[in-house]
Coordinates of C-alpha atoms in Angstrom, one line a residue:
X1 CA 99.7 238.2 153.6
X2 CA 100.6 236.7 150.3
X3 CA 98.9 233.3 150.9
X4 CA 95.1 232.5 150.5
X5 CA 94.0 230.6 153.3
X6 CA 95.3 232.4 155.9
X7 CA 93.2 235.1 155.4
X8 CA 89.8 233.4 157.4
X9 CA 92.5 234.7 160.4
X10 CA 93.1 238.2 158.4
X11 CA 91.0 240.6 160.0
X12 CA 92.0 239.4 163.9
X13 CA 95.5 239.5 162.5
X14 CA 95.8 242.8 161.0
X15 CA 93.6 244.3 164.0
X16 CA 96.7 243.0 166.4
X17 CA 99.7 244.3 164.8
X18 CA 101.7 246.8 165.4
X19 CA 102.7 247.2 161.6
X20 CA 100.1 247.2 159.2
X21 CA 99.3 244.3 156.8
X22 CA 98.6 244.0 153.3
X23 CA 96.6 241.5 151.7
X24 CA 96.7 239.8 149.0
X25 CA 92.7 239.7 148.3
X26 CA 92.7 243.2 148.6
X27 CA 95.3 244.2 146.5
X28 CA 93.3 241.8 144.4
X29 CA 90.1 243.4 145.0
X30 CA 91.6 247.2 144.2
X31 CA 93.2 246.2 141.1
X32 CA 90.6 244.8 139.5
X33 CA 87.9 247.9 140.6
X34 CA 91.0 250.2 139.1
X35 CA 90.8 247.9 135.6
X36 CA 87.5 248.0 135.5
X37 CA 86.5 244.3 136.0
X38 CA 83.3 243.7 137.8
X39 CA 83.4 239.9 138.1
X40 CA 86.4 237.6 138.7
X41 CA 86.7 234.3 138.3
X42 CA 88.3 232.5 141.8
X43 CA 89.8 229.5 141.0
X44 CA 92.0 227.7 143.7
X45 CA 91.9 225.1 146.7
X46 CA 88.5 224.2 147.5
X47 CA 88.8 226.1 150.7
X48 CA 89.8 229.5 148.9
X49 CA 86.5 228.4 146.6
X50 CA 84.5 228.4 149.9
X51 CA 85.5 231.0 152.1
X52 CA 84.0 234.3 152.2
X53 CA 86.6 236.4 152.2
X54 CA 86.9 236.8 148.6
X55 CA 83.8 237.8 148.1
X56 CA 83.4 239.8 151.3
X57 CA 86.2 241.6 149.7
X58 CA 85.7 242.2 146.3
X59 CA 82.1 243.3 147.2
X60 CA 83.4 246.3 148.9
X61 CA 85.2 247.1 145.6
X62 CA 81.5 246.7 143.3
X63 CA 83.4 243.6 141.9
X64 CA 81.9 239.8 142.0
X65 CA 84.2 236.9 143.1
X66 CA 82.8 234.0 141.4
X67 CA 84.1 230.5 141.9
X68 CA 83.4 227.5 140.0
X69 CA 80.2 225.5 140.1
X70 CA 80.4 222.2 142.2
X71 CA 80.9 220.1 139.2
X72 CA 83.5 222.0 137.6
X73 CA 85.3 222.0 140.6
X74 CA 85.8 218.2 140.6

């Protein structure tokens, strides 16, 4: 699953099909524990800012997913 907001669905989805599913935040997560990075930055949609699943993630990689402060969002 390529796109971001989708993934508040991902773990219902991937549990139901008969193929298995890669995610983008994952793939995400594991590259950045494999660089070394232990805090990203998450920019996007307010939603993707919002939603756990970037930090739920990342946190089972040791790595932070930090998004911007309310007022740096606006």
């Amino acid at each position: 699953m390529t796109a971001n907001t989708p993934h508040i669905v991902f773990d219902d989805i991937a549990a139901r099909s008969p193929v298995p599913l890669i995610s983008i935040v994952e793939v995400c997560a594991q590259e950045a524990r494999q660089r070394g990075l232990r805090r990203l930055a998450l920019p996007g949609t307010r939603f993707t800012m919002e939603a756990p699943f970037y930090p739920a993630v990342c946190a089972r990689y040791d790595v932070a997913a930090t998004a911007p402060n309310d007022t740096d969002r606006a």
